[in-house]
Amino acid sequence: MEVLKIATAGSVDDGKSTLIGRLLYDTKSLTTDKLEAIEKSSKQKGYDYLDFSLATDGLVAEREQGITIDVAHIYFSTAKKSYIIADTPGHVEYTRNMVTGASTSQVSIILIDARKGVIEQTYRHFFINNLLRVKEVIVAINKMDLVDYSEEIYNKIKADFETLNAKSSFKEQNVSYIPISALTGGNVAQRAAEMPWYDGQSVLEHLEGLEPADVYEAEQARFPVQTVIRPKTQQYHDFRGYAGKLYGSALKVGDAVTVLPSLTESKISKIHFFDKEFNEAPAGSSITIELENDINVTRGDMIVKSAELPKIEKEINTTICWMDSKKLVAGTKYLIQHNTNRILAKVDRVKNVVATDYSGTKEADQLAINEIGEVSIKLSKAIYFDAYNSNKSNGAFILIDTNTNTTAGVGFIN
């Protein structure tokens, strides 16, 4: 696993940006000018410590208010891995930003202020990670230095979160608990001598030790075709390849495959990665596939193993996180982008709004911005999909406003 994608979540002032800044500092990933700017700003504010939150809060409003507003992506590397961290806001009015940041992440770090413990917003942060099926969750109990590194407080918060974890329907999720002090660096990259009662790993040690099996679920192979390659040159006069990104699991030369929606069957004859050929391509590879026989394949089609066909239907039941200021109501038409397929969709019915505190659902006929609800949708033509719970890549979609061309919502097929 070369790149690990991480999303952070936490309430205002729980220390998300400070934690990330500390990770950057401890892994020597801060540039000299950035470090000098942090030192200068910290002195100007009268701090006797380095304010590492300045390493991530890029917007002027974020620096002035000391809160995270937009999703910031931070990159750093160690000898073992490269990391991309999505620093997401914790406010309820930025739920859409958090969903966006966590949607492509394999790991989530949920921060809890040791002085406050598990609060209402913690429920929402954990709910979204359940909804998005983030397999690895680290509960970082921060600011332990402000509670005298109390083991009793740590155990109380851990027990409260375990009660919350029991409400989750995603039983394959692994939840780890790490007491930290992002400000001093305790248990961030190095073990904290102040907490001898904790015998687990630091945050960085935990991340470094993760393997692909820890963060990826076993899924069926899905290959949405992005483009058909026909060079028509003297050297490649009869070449016909299908390019795209492979999701789910591996494909091999010789695999019997079916092209959707035509249901035409063939076998993989060659797999290309740039100028090299391989017998097998793992999930996540951007490749070009050749088939044994010339069949009609176009952008928007999908190549799957013949024994692993998805559903093909014109109506879908979904869970949607609404991102537009204009409310989602029945009868409205949108474009649905599902993999490389973009087709016209009509909202058939808004069934309910889902409470992000695990208290259940309430009947509703519309969704407002940042609300999550169950919605049935009718499509102008059938799509080939899986339930999001069984195949994340083929069970997610976005809704696009036909007038403004903005992303109005993100959905997960039930």
mmCIF file of C-alpha atoms in Angstrom:
data_model
loop_
_atom_site.group_PDB
_atom_site.id
_atom_site.type_symbol
_atom_site.label_atom_id
_atom_site.label_comp_id
_atom_site.label_asym_id
_atom_site.label_seq_id
_atom_site.Cartn_x
_atom_site.Cartn_y
_atom_site.Cartn_z
ATOM 1 C CA MET A 1 0.000 0.000 0.000
ATOM 2 C CA GLU A 2 1.817 3.091 -1.236
ATOM 3 C CA VAL A 3 -0.710 5.767 -0.288
ATOM 4 C CA LEU A 4 -3.004 5.822 2.734
ATOM 5 C CA LYS A 5 -5.888 8.308 2.724
ATOM 6 C CA ILE A 6 -7.025 9.599 6.108
ATOM 7 C CA ALA A 7 -9.927 11.806 7.181
ATOM 8 C CA THR A 8 -9.982 13.662 10.482
ATOM 9 C CA ALA A 9 -13.118 14.574 12.407
ATOM 10 C CA GLY A 10 -13.759 16.392 15.635
ATOM 11 C CA SER A 11 -15.616 19.257 17.221
ATOM 12 C CA VAL A 12 -14.349 22.831 17.216
ATOM 13 C CA ASP A 13 -11.135 23.187 19.212
ATOM 14 C CA ASP A 14 -10.661 19.440 19.676
ATOM 15 C CA GLY A 15 -7.258 19.812 18.038
ATOM 16 C CA LYS A 16 -7.580 18.297 14.543
ATOM 17 C CA SER A 17 -5.359 20.855 12.850
ATOM 18 C CA THR A 18 -2.860 20.718 15.724
ATOM 19 C CA LEU A 19 -2.649 16.928 15.460
ATOM 20 C CA ILE A 20 -1.971 17.093 11.736
ATOM 21 C CA GLY A 21 0.574 19.872 12.196
ATOM 22 C CA ARG A 22 2.319 17.797 14.863
ATOM 23 C CA LEU A 23 2.421 14.779 12.514
ATOM 24 C CA LEU A 24 3.984 16.973 9.825
ATOM 25 C CA TYR A 25 6.509 18.363 12.312
ATOM 26 C CA ASP A 26 7.473 15.007 13.799
ATOM 27 C CA THR A 27 7.931 13.434 10.359
ATOM 28 C CA LYS A 28 9.999 16.444 9.213
ATOM 29 C CA SER A 29 7.444 17.195 6.495
ATOM 30 C CA LEU A 30 7.191 20.944 7.165
ATOM 31 C CA THR A 31 9.216 23.162 4.860
ATOM 32 C CA THR A 32 11.678 25.579 6.454
ATOM 33 C CA ASP A 33 9.663 28.660 5.499
ATOM 34 C CA LYS A 34 6.433 27.106 6.832
ATOM 35 C CA LEU A 35 8.095 26.248 10.131
ATOM 36 C CA GLU A 36 9.537 29.756 10.414
ATOM 37 C CA ALA A 37 6.097 31.232 9.762
ATOM 38 C CA ILE A 38 4.599 29.052 12.519
ATOM 39 C CA GLU A 39 7.327 30.091 14.953
ATOM 40 C CA LYS A 40 6.868 33.780 14.108
ATOM 41 C CA SER A 41 3.069 33.665 14.389
ATOM 42 C CA SER A 42 3.208 31.734 17.668
ATOM 43 C CA LYS A 43 5.544 34.360 19.191
ATOM 44 C CA GLN A 44 3.309 37.209 17.966
ATOM 45 C CA LYS A 45 0.339 35.598 19.722
ATOM 46 C CA GLY A 46 2.345 35.292 22.929
ATOM 47 C CA TYR A 47 2.352 31.477 22.929
ATOM 48 C CA ASP A 48 5.165 29.615 24.671
ATOM 49 C CA TYR A 49 4.626 26.730 22.261
ATOM 50 C CA LEU A 50 4.381 26.254 18.470
ATOM 51 C CA ASP A 51 0.838 26.606 17.126
ATOM 52 C CA PHE A 52 0.847 23.691 14.690
ATOM 53 C CA SER A 53 -2.745 24.352 13.591
ATOM 54 C CA LEU A 54 -1.289 27.062 11.347
ATOM 55 C CA ALA A 55 0.205 24.297 9.222
ATOM 56 C CA THR A 56 -3.234 23.316 7.928
ATOM 57 C CA ASP A 57 -5.674 26.221 8.378
ATOM 58 C CA GLY A 58 -5.150 27.915 5.039
ATOM 59 C CA LEU A 59 -8.168 30.216 4.805
ATOM 60 C CA VAL A 60 -7.918 33.665 6.407
ATOM 61 C CA ALA A 61 -11.227 33.056 8.202
ATOM 62 C CA GLU A 62 -9.871 29.781 9.585
ATOM 63 C CA ARG A 63 -6.770 31.438 11.008
ATOM 64 C CA GLU A 64 -8.758 34.333 12.443
ATOM 65 C CA GLN A 65 -11.451 32.191 14.067
ATOM 66 C CA GLY A 66 -9.297 29.194 14.920
ATOM 67 C CA ILE A 67 -11.698 26.760 13.261
ATOM 68 C CA THR A 68 -11.656 24.530 10.195
ATOM 69 C CA ILE A 69 -14.183 25.579 7.535
ATOM 70 C CA ASP A 70 -13.172 23.936 4.269
ATOM 71 C CA VAL A 71 -11.648 20.533 3.545
ATOM 72 C CA ALA A 72 -7.868 20.829 3.397
ATOM 73 C CA HIS A 73 -5.749 18.051 1.916
ATOM 74 C CA ILE A 74 -2.315 17.600 3.453
ATOM 75 C CA TYR A 75 0.416 15.384 2.032
ATOM 76 C CA PHE A 76 3.371 13.823 3.823
ATOM 77 C CA SER A 77 5.511 10.699 3.664
ATOM 78 C CA THR A 78 7.542 8.383 5.839
ATOM 79 C CA ALA A 79 9.932 5.606 4.855
ATOM 80 C CA LYS A 80 7.010 3.148 4.824
ATOM 81 C CA LYS A 81 4.066 5.059 3.361
ATOM 82 C CA SER A 82 2.764 8.208 1.756
ATOM 83 C CA TYR A 83 -0.251 9.865 3.371
ATOM 84 C CA ILE A 84 -3.047 12.168 2.265
ATOM 85 C CA ILE A 85 -5.021 13.681 5.147
ATOM 86 C CA ALA A 86 -8.390 15.336 4.593
ATOM 87 C CA ASP A 87 -8.756 17.837 7.457
ATOM 88 C CA THR A 88 -12.539 18.170 7.599
ATOM 89 C CA PRO A 89 -14.649 20.629 9.632
ATOM 90 C CA GLY A 90 -16.658 19.358 12.585
ATOM 91 C CA HIS A 91 -19.607 21.807 12.638
ATOM 92 C CA VAL A 92 -23.032 20.388 11.772
ATOM 93 C CA GLU A 93 -23.388 23.053 9.056
ATOM 94 C CA TYR A 94 -20.340 21.548 7.337
ATOM 95 C CA THR A 95 -21.636 17.953 7.287
ATOM 96 C CA ARG A 96 -21.410 17.945 3.480
ATOM 97 C CA ASN A 97 -17.716 18.902 3.722
ATOM 98 C CA MET A 98 -17.056 16.050 6.102
ATOM 99 C CA VAL A 99 -18.816 13.547 3.827
ATOM 100 C CA THR A 100 -16.746 14.831 0.906
ATOM 101 C CA GLY A 101 -13.484 14.499 2.825
ATOM 102 C CA ALA A 102 -14.234 11.034 4.191
ATOM 103 C CA SER A 103 -15.715 9.594 0.984
ATOM 104 C CA THR A 104 -12.328 8.553 -0.433
ATOM 105 C CA SER A 105 -10.558 7.812 2.858
ATOM 106 C CA GLN A 106 -9.530 4.399 4.142
ATOM 107 C CA VAL A 107 -8.894 5.545 7.721
ATOM 108 C CA SER A 108 -10.648 8.043 9.954
ATOM 109 C CA ILE A 109 -9.246 9.758 13.029
ATOM 110 C CA ILE A 110 -12.010 10.987 15.344
ATOM 111 C CA LEU A 111 -10.722 13.414 17.950
ATOM 112 C CA ILE A 112 -12.315 13.793 21.366
ATOM 113 C CA ASP A 113 -11.395 16.491 23.881
ATOM 114 C CA ALA A 114 -10.515 14.630 27.086
ATOM 115 C CA ARG A 115 -12.141 17.430 29.105
ATOM 116 C CA LYS A 116 -15.487 17.086 27.293
ATOM 117 C CA GLY A 117 -15.694 13.391 26.441
ATOM 118 C CA VAL A 118 -18.181 11.950 23.957
ATOM 119 C CA ILE A 119 -20.599 14.683 22.855
ATOM 120 C CA GLU A 120 -23.433 15.020 20.330
ATOM 121 C CA GLN A 121 -21.078 15.881 17.496
ATOM 122 C CA THR A 122 -19.050 12.728 18.187
ATOM 123 C CA TYR A 123 -22.179 10.735 17.352
ATOM 124 C CA ARG A 124 -22.471 12.493 13.979
ATOM 125 C CA HIS A 125 -18.792 12.018 13.136
ATOM 126 C CA PHE A 126 -19.004 8.304 13.892
ATOM 127 C CA PHE A 127 -22.324 7.976 12.031
ATOM 128 C CA ILE A 128 -20.805 9.407 8.863
ATOM 129 C CA ASN A 129 -17.879 6.989 9.085
ATOM 130 C CA ASN A 130 -20.370 4.139 9.426
ATOM 131 C CA LEU A 131 -22.393 5.441 6.488
ATOM 132 C CA LEU A 132 -19.265 5.646 4.320
ATOM 133 C CA ARG A 133 -18.024 2.263 5.597
ATOM 134 C CA VAL A 134 -14.608 3.521 6.672
ATOM 135 C CA LYS A 135 -13.124 0.274 7.899
ATOM 136 C CA GLU A 136 -10.411 1.619 10.237
ATOM 137 C CA VAL A 137 -11.293 4.237 12.869
ATOM 138 C CA ILE A 138 -8.837 5.711 15.367
ATOM 139 C CA VAL A 139 -10.432 7.446 18.349
ATOM 140 C CA ALA A 140 -7.773 9.929 19.454
ATOM 141 C CA ILE A 141 -8.560 11.166 22.964
ATOM 142 C CA ASN A 142 -6.736 14.495 22.848
ATOM 143 C CA LYS A 143 -5.575 17.073 25.400
ATOM 144 C CA MET A 144 -4.622 14.452 27.945
ATOM 145 C CA ASP A 145 -2.092 16.978 29.270
ATOM 146 C CA LEU A 146 -5.037 19.113 30.456
ATOM 147 C CA VAL A 147 -6.501 16.288 32.553
ATOM 148 C CA ASP A 148 -3.202 15.282 34.188
ATOM 149 C CA TYR A 149 -2.880 12.287 31.855
ATOM 150 C CA SER A 150 -5.657 10.565 33.784
ATOM 151 C CA GLU A 151 -6.140 6.880 32.985
ATOM 152 C CA GLU A 152 -9.553 7.026 34.659
ATOM 153 C CA ILE A 153 -10.781 9.743 32.271
ATOM 154 C CA TYR A 154 -9.390 7.824 29.280
ATOM 155 C CA ASN A 155 -11.205 4.645 30.364
ATOM 156 C CA LYS A 156 -14.459 6.562 30.904
ATOM 157 C CA ILE A 157 -14.356 8.072 27.395
ATOM 158 C CA LYS A 158 -13.421 4.709 25.897
ATOM 159 C CA ALA A 159 -16.391 3.062 27.630
ATOM 160 C CA ASP A 160 -18.754 5.803 26.429
ATOM 161 C CA PHE A 161 -17.536 5.392 22.859
ATOM 162 C CA GLU A 162 -17.920 1.614 23.075
ATOM 163 C CA THR A 163 -21.583 2.225 23.961
ATOM 164 C CA LEU A 164 -21.850 4.342 20.812
ATOM 165 C CA ASN A 165 -19.989 1.719 18.778
ATOM 166 C CA ALA A 166 -22.570 -0.875 19.790
ATOM 167 C CA LYS A 167 -25.186 1.110 17.806
ATOM 168 C CA SER A 168 -23.238 0.673 14.558
ATOM 169 C CA SER A 169 -24.427 -1.809 11.941
ATOM 170 C CA PHE A 170 -20.952 -1.932 10.347
ATOM 171 C CA LYS A 171 -19.523 -4.771 12.419
ATOM 172 C CA GLU A 172 -16.405 -5.192 10.242
ATOM 173 C CA GLN A 173 -15.174 -1.787 11.372
ATOM 174 C CA ASN A 174 -12.122 -1.764 13.643
ATOM 175 C CA VAL A 175 -12.060 0.931 16.351
ATOM 176 C CA SER A 176 -8.805 1.721 18.177
ATOM 177 C CA TYR A 177 -8.329 4.109 21.102
ATOM 178 C CA ILE A 178 -5.200 6.220 21.605
ATOM 179 C CA PRO A 179 -4.741 8.853 24.367
ATOM 180 C CA ILE A 180 -2.727 11.756 22.951
ATOM 181 C CA SER A 181 -1.544 15.289 23.485
ATOM 182 C CA ALA A 182 -1.291 16.847 20.036
ATOM 183 C CA LEU A 183 0.232 20.001 21.498
ATOM 184 C CA THR A 184 3.160 18.268 23.205
ATOM 185 C CA GLY A 185 3.377 15.359 20.767
ATOM 186 C CA GLY A 186 2.542 12.649 23.296
ATOM 187 C CA ASN A 187 1.538 9.407 21.510
ATOM 188 C CA VAL A 188 1.356 11.204 18.161
ATOM 189 C CA ALA A 189 4.598 9.952 16.606
ATOM 190 C CA GLN A 190 6.410 8.892 19.780
ATOM 191 C CA ARG A 191 5.140 7.149 22.915
ATOM 192 C CA ALA A 192 4.311 9.453 25.799
ATOM 193 C CA ALA A 193 6.335 8.892 28.972
ATOM 194 C CA GLU A 194 3.593 10.718 30.884
ATOM 195 C CA MET A 195 1.148 7.859 30.196
ATOM 196 C CA PRO A 196 2.965 4.675 31.281
ATOM 197 C CA TRP A 197 -0.412 3.015 31.851
ATOM 198 C CA TYR A 198 -1.023 3.017 28.065
ATOM 199 C CA ASP A 199 0.851 0.170 26.366
ATOM 200 C CA GLY A 200 -0.525 0.614 22.842
ATOM 201 C CA GLN A 201 0.873 2.274 19.720
ATOM 202 C CA SER A 202 1.199 5.943 18.897
ATOM 203 C CA VAL A 203 -0.983 7.351 16.105
ATOM 204 C CA LEU A 204 1.846 7.198 13.560
ATOM 205 C CA GLU A 205 2.879 3.695 14.612
ATOM 206 C CA HIS A 206 -0.705 2.538 14.155
ATOM 207 C CA LEU A 207 -0.918 4.095 10.686
ATOM 208 C CA GLU A 208 2.453 2.677 9.653
ATOM 209 C CA GLY A 209 1.369 -0.819 10.644
ATOM 210 C CA LEU A 210 -1.838 -0.913 8.593
ATOM 211 C CA GLU A 211 -1.983 -3.381 5.717
ATOM 212 C CA PRO A 212 -4.338 -3.314 2.697
ATOM 213 C CA ALA A 213 -6.527 -6.023 4.253
ATOM 214 C CA ASP A 214 -7.045 -3.767 7.272
ATOM 215 C CA VAL A 215 -8.597 -0.914 5.282
ATOM 216 C CA TYR A 216 -10.106 -2.480 2.137
ATOM 217 C CA GLU A 217 -13.155 -4.721 1.993
ATOM 218 C CA ALA A 218 -13.302 -7.706 -0.353
ATOM 219 C CA GLU A 219 -15.344 -6.574 -3.354
ATOM 220 C CA GLN A 220 -16.163 -7.764 -6.862
ATOM 221 C CA ALA A 221 -14.150 -6.475 -9.814
ATOM 222 C CA ARG A 222 -15.702 -3.483 -11.591
ATOM 223 C CA PHE A 223 -14.081 -1.809 -14.607
ATOM 224 C CA PRO A 224 -15.989 1.264 -15.891
ATOM 225 C CA VAL A 225 -14.741 2.114 -19.369
ATOM 226 C CA GLN A 226 -13.487 5.698 -19.593
ATOM 227 C CA THR A 227 -12.411 5.658 -23.221
ATOM 228 C CA VAL A 228 -11.838 3.356 -26.190
ATOM 229 C CA ILE A 229 -8.299 3.482 -27.558
ATOM 230 C CA ARG A 230 -7.943 3.106 -31.335
ATOM 231 C CA PRO A 231 -4.555 4.518 -32.467
ATOM 232 C CA LYS A 232 -5.027 3.479 -36.134
ATOM 233 C CA THR A 233 -1.311 3.870 -36.717
ATOM 234 C CA GLN A 234 0.812 1.618 -38.904
ATOM 235 C CA GLN A 235 2.242 -0.096 -35.825
ATOM 236 C CA TYR A 236 -1.107 -0.456 -34.017
ATOM 237 C CA HIS A 237 -3.482 -0.535 -36.943
ATOM 238 C CA ASP A 238 -5.923 -3.079 -35.472
ATOM 239 C CA PHE A 239 -5.453 -2.210 -31.797
ATOM 240 C CA ARG A 240 -8.643 -1.822 -29.789
ATOM 241 C CA GLY A 241 -8.257 -1.276 -26.061
ATOM 242 C CA TYR A 242 -10.555 -0.172 -23.262
ATOM 243 C CA ALA A 243 -9.048 2.196 -20.719
ATOM 244 C CA GLY A 244 -10.211 2.970 -17.184
ATOM 245 C CA LYS A 245 -9.570 2.394 -13.501
ATOM 246 C CA LEU A 246 -10.154 -1.014 -11.945
ATOM 247 C CA TYR A 247 -12.145 -1.170 -8.700
ATOM 248 C CA GLY A 248 -13.003 -3.931 -6.253
ATOM 249 C CA SER A 249 -10.563 -6.747 -6.975
ATOM 250 C CA ALA A 250 -8.051 -7.989 -9.519
ATOM 251 C CA LEU A 251 -8.562 -8.944 -13.162
ATOM 252 C CA LYS A 252 -6.351 -11.463 -14.967
ATOM 253 C CA VAL A 253 -5.612 -12.425 -18.552
ATOM 254 C CA GLY A 254 -7.980 -15.252 -19.438
ATOM 255 C CA ASP A 255 -10.795 -14.092 -17.157
ATOM 256 C CA ALA A 256 -14.259 -14.583 -18.649
ATOM 257 C CA VAL A 257 -15.917 -11.170 -18.636
ATOM 258 C CA THR A 258 -19.254 -9.601 -19.536
ATOM 259 C CA VAL A 259 -19.721 -6.125 -20.977
ATOM 260 C CA LEU A 260 -22.646 -4.154 -19.573
ATOM 261 C CA PRO A 261 -25.292 -3.174 -20.543
ATOM 262 C CA SER A 262 -25.109 -5.294 -23.714
ATOM 263 C CA LEU A 263 -24.373 -8.522 -21.741
ATOM 264 C CA THR A 264 -21.861 -9.473 -24.447
ATOM 265 C CA GLU A 265 -19.343 -12.048 -23.235
ATOM 266 C CA SER A 266 -15.627 -12.303 -23.980
ATOM 267 C CA LYS A 267 -12.266 -13.032 -22.346
ATOM 268 C CA ILE A 268 -9.389 -10.736 -21.410
ATOM 269 C CA SER A 269 -6.530 -11.288 -23.834
ATOM 270 C CA LYS A 270 -4.085 -8.598 -22.670
ATOM 271 C CA ILE A 271 -3.692 -6.074 -19.844
ATOM 272 C CA HIS A 272 -1.595 -2.953 -20.489
ATOM 273 C CA PHE A 273 -0.165 -0.452 -18.053
ATOM 274 C CA PHE A 274 1.327 2.320 -20.206
ATOM 275 C CA ASP A 275 3.968 0.541 -22.303
ATOM 276 C CA LYS A 276 4.103 -2.708 -20.299
ATOM 277 C CA GLU A 277 1.936 -5.829 -20.265
ATOM 278 C CA PHE A 278 0.852 -7.710 -17.159
ATOM 279 C CA ASN A 279 -0.958 -10.978 -16.554
ATOM 280 C CA GLU A 280 -2.863 -9.494 -13.618
ATOM 281 C CA ALA A 281 -3.982 -6.025 -12.547
ATOM 282 C CA PRO A 282 -4.799 -5.301 -8.886
ATOM 283 C CA ALA A 283 -7.679 -3.081 -7.773
ATOM 284 C CA GLY A 284 -6.838 0.598 -8.073
ATOM 285 C CA SER A 285 -4.869 0.157 -11.300
ATOM 286 C CA SER A 286 -5.402 2.488 -14.235
ATOM 287 C CA ILE A 287 -5.081 0.092 -17.154
ATOM 288 C CA THR A 288 -6.067 -0.721 -20.715
ATOM 289 C CA ILE A 289 -7.756 -4.056 -21.429
ATOM 290 C CA GLU A 290 -7.877 -5.969 -24.706
ATOM 291 C CA LEU A 291 -10.593 -8.566 -25.294
ATOM 292 C CA GLU A 292 -10.338 -11.731 -27.394
ATOM 293 C CA ASN A 293 -13.048 -10.693 -29.856
ATOM 294 C CA ASP A 294 -14.036 -7.304 -31.292
ATOM 295 C CA ILE A 295 -17.301 -6.263 -29.682
ATOM 296 C CA ASN A 296 -19.080 -2.967 -29.314
ATOM 297 C CA VAL A 297 -17.789 -1.250 -26.148
ATOM 298 C CA THR A 298 -18.111 2.495 -25.485
ATOM 299 C CA ARG A 299 -17.461 4.979 -22.689
ATOM 300 C CA GLY A 300 -19.957 4.402 -19.880
ATOM 301 C CA ASP A 301 -20.010 0.631 -20.340
ATOM 302 C CA MET A 302 -18.671 -1.618 -17.602
ATOM 303 C CA ILE A 303 -16.587 -4.774 -17.819
ATOM 304 C CA VAL A 304 -17.124 -7.317 -15.025
ATOM 305 C CA LYS A 305 -16.360 -10.976 -14.419
ATOM 306 C CA SER A 306 -19.114 -13.096 -15.947
ATOM 307 C CA ALA A 307 -19.734 -14.861 -12.639
ATOM 308 C CA GLU A 308 -20.088 -11.553 -10.753
ATOM 309 C CA LEU A 309 -22.837 -9.606 -12.482
ATOM 310 C CA PRO A 310 -24.232 -6.521 -10.689
ATOM 311 C CA LYS A 311 -27.871 -5.486 -10.613
ATOM 312 C CA ILE A 312 -29.293 -3.749 -13.707
ATOM 313 C CA GLU A 313 -32.349 -1.607 -12.906
ATOM 314 C CA LYS A 314 -34.035 1.730 -13.699
ATOM 315 C CA GLU A 315 -35.171 2.453 -10.132
ATOM 316 C CA ILE A 316 -32.917 2.689 -7.078
ATOM 317 C CA ASN A 317 -33.437 3.180 -3.357
ATOM 318 C CA THR A 318 -30.700 5.349 -1.910
ATOM 319 C CA THR A 319 -29.352 7.219 1.087
ATOM 320 C CA ILE A 320 -28.407 10.785 0.137
ATOM 321 C CA CYS A 321 -26.396 13.506 1.847
ATOM 322 C CA TRP A 322 -27.816 16.752 0.486
ATOM 323 C CA MET A 323 -25.318 19.507 -0.343
ATOM 324 C CA ASP A 324 -27.382 22.178 -2.112
ATOM 325 C CA SER A 325 -29.088 25.224 -0.611
ATOM 326 C CA LYS A 326 -32.072 24.382 -2.817
ATOM 327 C CA LYS A 327 -34.030 21.614 -1.083
ATOM 328 C CA LEU A 328 -34.412 18.135 -2.519
ATOM 329 C CA VAL A 329 -38.077 17.430 -3.275
ATOM 330 C CA ALA A 330 -39.983 14.803 -5.225
ATOM 331 C CA GLY A 331 -40.409 15.417 -8.943
ATOM 332 C CA THR A 332 -37.119 17.294 -9.391
ATOM 333 C CA LYS A 333 -34.832 16.162 -12.205
ATOM 334 C CA TYR A 334 -31.072 15.829 -11.908
ATOM 335 C CA LEU A 335 -28.213 14.218 -13.752
ATOM 336 C CA ILE A 336 -26.862 11.190 -11.954
ATOM 337 C CA GLN A 337 -23.144 10.468 -12.322
ATOM 338 C CA HIS A 338 -22.510 6.802 -11.583
ATOM 339 C CA ASN A 339 -18.950 5.810 -12.442
ATOM 340 C CA THR A 340 -18.468 6.930 -16.067
ATOM 341 C CA ASN A 341 -22.212 6.897 -16.729
ATOM 342 C CA ARG A 342 -24.151 10.181 -16.671
ATOM 343 C CA ILE A 343 -27.909 9.930 -17.235
ATOM 344 C CA LEU A 344 -31.096 11.830 -16.398
ATOM 345 C CA ALA A 345 -32.750 10.999 -13.070
ATOM 346 C CA LYS A 346 -35.996 12.023 -11.380
ATOM 347 C CA VAL A 347 -36.569 12.093 -7.634
ATOM 348 C CA ASP A 348 -39.531 9.781 -7.085
ATOM 349 C CA ARG A 349 -39.946 10.151 -3.324
ATOM 350 C CA VAL A 350 -38.178 11.532 -0.282
ATOM 351 C CA LYS A 351 -38.981 8.971 2.409
ATOM 352 C CA ASN A 352 -37.378 10.284 5.580
ATOM 353 C CA VAL A 353 -34.526 12.112 7.259
ATOM 354 C CA VAL A 354 -31.981 9.970 9.088
ATOM 355 C CA ALA A 355 -30.856 11.231 12.506
ATOM 356 C CA THR A 356 -27.076 11.221 12.728
ATOM 357 C CA ASP A 357 -27.206 10.551 16.478
ATOM 358 C CA TYR A 358 -28.525 7.003 15.907
ATOM 359 C CA SER A 359 -31.975 7.927 17.229
ATOM 360 C CA GLY A 360 -33.648 6.631 14.056
ATOM 361 C CA THR A 361 -35.556 8.311 11.227
ATOM 362 C CA LYS A 362 -38.433 10.729 10.901
ATOM 363 C CA GLU A 363 -40.820 11.018 7.985
ATOM 364 C CA ALA A 364 -40.069 13.892 5.609
ATOM 365 C CA ASP A 365 -40.921 14.964 2.074
ATOM 366 C CA GLN A 366 -37.764 17.006 1.476
ATOM 367 C CA LEU A 367 -34.089 17.230 2.360
ATOM 368 C CA ALA A 368 -32.382 20.489 3.340
ATOM 369 C CA ILE A 369 -28.683 21.222 3.039
ATOM 370 C CA ASN A 370 -26.490 18.928 5.217
ATOM 371 C CA GLU A 371 -29.400 16.537 5.894
ATOM 372 C CA ILE A 372 -29.156 12.818 5.203
ATOM 373 C CA GLY A 373 -32.207 10.873 4.121
ATOM 374 C CA GLU A 374 -33.605 7.912 2.227
ATOM 375 C CA VAL A 375 -34.719 8.741 -1.316
ATOM 376 C CA SER A 376 -36.082 6.663 -4.208
ATOM 377 C CA ILE A 377 -34.970 7.670 -7.699
ATOM 378 C CA LYS A 378 -36.181 6.777 -11.191
ATOM 379 C CA LEU A 379 -33.684 6.730 -14.062
ATOM 380 C CA SER A 380 -34.070 7.409 -17.763
ATOM 381 C CA LYS A 381 -32.213 4.163 -18.468
ATOM 382 C CA ALA A 382 -30.928 1.265 -16.410
ATOM 383 C CA ILE A 383 -27.600 1.401 -14.600
ATOM 384 C CA TYR A 384 -25.503 -1.561 -13.445
ATOM 385 C CA PHE A 385 -24.857 -1.200 -9.750
ATOM 386 C CA ASP A 386 -24.188 -2.915 -6.448
ATOM 387 C CA ALA A 387 -25.407 -1.958 -3.013
ATOM 388 C CA TYR A 388 -22.886 0.396 -1.395
ATOM 389 C CA ASN A 389 -22.592 -2.006 1.549
ATOM 390 C CA SER A 390 -21.198 -4.711 -0.728
ATOM 391 C CA ASN A 391 -19.255 -2.644 -3.271
ATOM 392 C CA LYS A 392 -18.405 0.970 -2.418
ATOM 393 C CA SER A 393 -17.068 1.960 -5.838
ATOM 394 C CA ASN A 394 -20.125 0.706 -7.715
ATOM 395 C CA GLY A 395 -22.700 1.732 -5.126
ATOM 396 C CA ALA A 396 -21.975 5.471 -4.916
ATOM 397 C CA PHE A 397 -23.081 8.344 -7.142
ATOM 398 C CA ILE A 398 -23.532 12.106 -7.240
ATOM 399 C CA LEU A 399 -26.528 14.195 -8.300
ATOM 400 C CA ILE A 400 -25.811 17.172 -10.554
ATOM 401 C CA ASP A 401 -28.131 20.173 -10.893
ATOM 402 C CA THR A 402 -29.029 20.423 -14.585
ATOM 403 C CA ASN A 403 -29.270 24.225 -14.446
ATOM 404 C CA THR A 404 -26.169 25.166 -12.478
ATOM 405 C CA ASN A 405 -24.045 22.039 -13.111
ATOM 406 C CA THR A 406 -23.158 21.947 -9.408
ATOM 407 C CA THR A 407 -22.917 18.797 -7.315
ATOM 408 C CA ALA A 408 -26.190 18.880 -5.385
ATOM 409 C CA GLY A 409 -25.864 15.651 -3.432
ATOM 410 C CA VAL A 410 -23.897 12.459 -2.924
ATOM 411 C CA GLY A 411 -25.723 9.159 -2.704
ATOM 412 C CA PHE A 412 -25.276 5.558 -1.663
ATOM 413 C CA ILE A 413 -27.405 2.817 -3.168
ATOM 414 C CA ASN A 414 -29.199 0.626 -0.614
#
